[in-house]
Amino acid sequence: MVFKYKNLFFSVLLLTFFCNSMFSQSNQKFTVILDAGHGGKDYGANYHGFVEKKVTLAITLKVGKILEKYQDIKIIYTRDSDEFIELKERAGIANRNNANLFISIHCNANRNTSASGSETYVMGMSRSNMNFEVAKSENSVIFQEDNYKETYKGFDPKNPETLIGLKLIQENNLTNSISLATKIQDNFVNYDIKSRGVKQEPLWVLDASVMPGVLVETGFISNREEGARLDSESGQLESATAIAQAILEYKKEYFGDSADAAKIERPKKYVPTEQPKQVDTVVQKTKIETASKPVTNASGIIFKVQIAASSRKLELHSKNFKGLSSISSEYDNRVYKYMYGETSDYNQAKSLLDQAKSKGYGSAFLIAYKNGKKISIQEAIN
């Protein structure tokens, strides 16, 4: 019974704080907390020379620079340099400043280095199909803090069930958080940044803040191509602009003011400085032509590598196909088939097949055409 009344008191206290916070925000600037993930002794993910704490800080500062041009917006950074900030302090900064939004910016990583794309998380307690890897990764920084057992009172980053006691206020903000997350992902798509969607996970830093908030995974630095984009000035500016536009769109929708995201200048499109796949193809082709006579000639025979088939139509961008360029597609029997490369040289076709498999397309196979009509590989060789 005592436990029951304690929970009731805690709930009333949280609701009172929430109402007071909303009332106090009416006479202040629209306040946005920008939280650059990791920092200091916490490096975050580190792949191919790309360090998460550096990338997140660079993107976060760019978001702030865009929004600082609007006089009715106040920007507060949880960190603006390479320093270690405890999770409780990140949420504390947001709560003490009665912020309207909390935006935590991160980079994703996966042992499968072909994984790619952005995704935005909101607080959630779904018990099915939970992405524990993201939750554990972003929450595990707790173990680097002093007296973490006392500070977090039994919270276990590996066990989302321990978050239930803190959930009351954040549920009131969930709808708004999902709205903001959706706007961010939509803007990523507008900048040709692959979207993996909006997801709900038990992330402590979102749960401990008492305003709508999101955690943005801007892309996978474990993916060499995507990591290069995130590590570049133009790639960071694309991500930052997409996030800033979403914040302005949210502000206009929910606060009915004149903030205009359309006024933001579209950044220069990121262009990879290196394109190893195309170079590799040219080098291999030269070697084949000089080393041996092609099995086939230019008499209408064309080889391609089929790498995937799907009911969903994909844009033929290399980022949608694990960095492979020269992608083509055809629609057959309600299925989109995606092919890599094109050559009349059977030896080179086999080389292209090896490239596709090295990128993770283990079930890729060769197909052949004669004068635009599909034929068997054996017929093409003969």
PDB file of C-alpha atoms in Angstrom, residues 47 54 114 151 170 327:
ATOM      1  CA  TYR A  47      35.110   2.636 -38.240  1.00  0.00           C
ATOM      2  CA  LYS A  54      33.530  14.127 -34.070  1.00  0.00           C
ATOM      3  CA  SER A 114      26.893  -2.945 -45.822  1.00  0.00           C
ATOM      4  CA  THR A 151      22.487   8.104 -10.157  1.00  0.00           C
ATOM      5  CA  GLN A 170       7.149  11.142 -21.985  1.00  0.00           C
ATOM      6  CA  ILE A 327      22.409  -0.132 -61.675  1.00  0.00           C
TER       7      ILE A 327
END
